[in-house]
CSV table of C-alpha atoms in Angstrom, one decimal:
chain,number,residue,atom,x,y,z
A,4,MET,CA,-37.2,57.5,175.2
A,5,LYS,CA,-37.9,56.3,171.7
A,6,SER,CA,-37.6,58.8,168.8
A,7,ILE,CA,-40.6,59.7,166.7
A,8,GLU,CA,-38.9,58.1,163.7
A,9,GLU,CA,-38.4,54.9,165.6
A,10,ILE,CA,-42.0,54.8,166.6
A,11,ARG,CA,-43.1,55.5,163.1
A,12,GLN,CA,-41.0,52.6,161.8
A,13,THR,CA,-42.3,50.3,164.4
A,14,LEU,CA,-45.9,51.2,163.5
A,15,ARG,CA,-45.1,50.5,159.8
A,16,ASN,CA,-43.8,47.1,160.9
A,17,ILE,CA,-46.9,46.5,162.9
A,18,GLN,CA,-49.0,47.3,159.9
A,19,VAL,CA,-47.0,44.9,157.7
A,20,TYR,CA,-47.4,42.2,160.4
A,21,TYR,CA,-51.2,42.6,160.5
A,22,ARG,CA,-51.4,42.6,156.7
A,23,ASN,CA,-49.5,39.3,156.7
A,24,LYS,CA,-50.6,37.9,160.1
A,25,ALA,CA,-51.3,34.4,158.8
A,26,LEU,CA,-47.9,34.1,157.2
A,27,PHE,CA,-46.1,35.4,160.3
A,28,ASP,CA,-48.1,33.2,162.6
A,29,ASN,CA,-47.6,30.1,160.5
A,30,TYR,CA,-43.9,30.7,160.3
A,31,SER,CA,-43.6,31.3,164.1
A,32,ASN,CA,-45.4,28.0,164.8
A,33,THR,CA,-43.2,25.9,162.5
A,34,ILE,CA,-39.8,27.5,162.9
A,35,CYS,CA,-39.4,29.9,165.8
A,36,LYS,CA,-41.1,32.7,167.7
A,37,TYR,CA,-41.0,35.9,165.7
A,38,ALA,CA,-39.0,38.4,167.8
A,39,PHE,CA,-41.2,41.3,166.8
A,40,TYR,CA,-44.2,39.7,168.7
A,41,ASP,CA,-42.9,41.2,171.9
A,42,THR,CA,-42.9,44.7,170.4
A,43,ILE,CA,-46.4,44.2,169.0
A,44,ALA,CA,-47.5,43.0,172.4
A,45,LEU,CA,-46.0,46.1,174.1
A,46,TYR,CA,-47.8,48.5,171.6
A,47,GLU,CA,-51.0,46.5,172.0
A,48,LYS,CA,-50.8,46.8,175.8
A,49,HIS,CA,-50.3,50.6,175.7
A,50,ILE,CA,-53.0,51.3,173.1
A,51,GLU,CA,-55.5,49.8,175.6
A,52,ASN,CA,-55.0,52.8,177.8
A,53,ALA,CA,-55.0,55.4,175.1
A,54,PRO,CA,-57.9,57.8,174.5
A,55,LYS,CA,-60.7,56.2,172.4
A,56,ARG,CA,-60.0,58.3,169.3
A,57,LEU,CA,-56.3,57.2,169.3
A,58,GLN,CA,-57.4,53.6,169.7
A,59,ASP,CA,-59.7,54.0,166.7
A,60,VAL,CA,-57.0,55.5,164.5
A,61,TYR,CA,-54.5,52.8,165.6
A,62,ASN,CA,-57.0,50.1,164.7
A,63,GLU,CA,-57.9,51.6,161.3
A,64,LEU,CA,-54.4,52.5,160.2
A,65,TYR,CA,-52.3,49.7,161.7
A,66,ARG,CA,-54.4,46.7,162.6
A,67,GLN,CA,-56.5,47.0,159.5
A,68,GLY,CA,-53.8,48.6,157.3
A,69,LYS,CA,-56.1,51.2,155.8
A,70,ALA,CA,-54.7,54.4,154.2
A,71,GLN,CA,-55.3,57.7,155.9
A,72,LYS,CA,-57.4,58.9,153.0
A,73,VAL,CA,-59.7,55.8,153.3
A,74,VAL,CA,-60.1,56.3,157.0
A,75,ALA,CA,-60.9,60.0,156.4
A,76,LEU,CA,-63.6,59.1,153.9
A,77,LYS,CA,-65.1,56.5,156.3
A,78,TRP,CA,-65.1,58.9,159.2
A,79,LYS,CA,-66.3,61.8,157.0
A,80,VAL,CA,-63.4,64.0,158.2
A,81,THR,CA,-60.4,65.5,156.3
A,82,GLU,CA,-57.3,63.6,155.6
A,83,LYS,CA,-55.4,66.3,157.5
A,84,TYR,CA,-57.4,65.4,160.7
A,85,ILE,CA,-56.4,61.8,160.4
A,86,GLN,CA,-52.8,62.9,160.0
A,87,ILE,CA,-53.1,65.0,163.2
A,88,LEU,CA,-54.6,62.0,165.0
A,89,ASN,CA,-51.7,59.8,163.7
A,90,LYS,CA,-49.2,62.3,165.0
A,91,ARG,CA,-50.9,62.4,168.4
A,92,LEU,CA,-50.8,58.6,168.4
A,93,ILE,CA,-47.0,58.7,167.8
A,94,VAL,CA,-46.5,61.3,170.5
A,95,TYR,CA,-48.7,59.2,172.8
A,96,PHE,CA,-46.5,56.1,172.2
A,97,GLN,CA,-43.4,58.3,172.7
A,98,GLY,CA,-44.7,59.3,176.1
A,99,VAL,CA,-45.6,55.8,177.3
A,100,LEU,CA,-42.7,53.8,175.8
A,101,VAL,CA,-39.9,54.8,178.2
């Protein structure tokens, strides 16, 4: 089972990937396949089966790279609520990534 810290770091890496997707994709097409693609595909596969609200928070925080505060303002909720959802997302991944 992956630790919570390992999952957090992977999610940060996924966020960096999506922020710089064109650069990574261009590099992988010209030089070699980026090894992290397999990890991204695994997380993407598992998020499809997650509860809708966790899918939404994953999309906003990691695919779109938005800050928790920005998401909270957009959804008209507290930043603490977004933090709770993010923690639930991490625990969800910990449960499915065995």
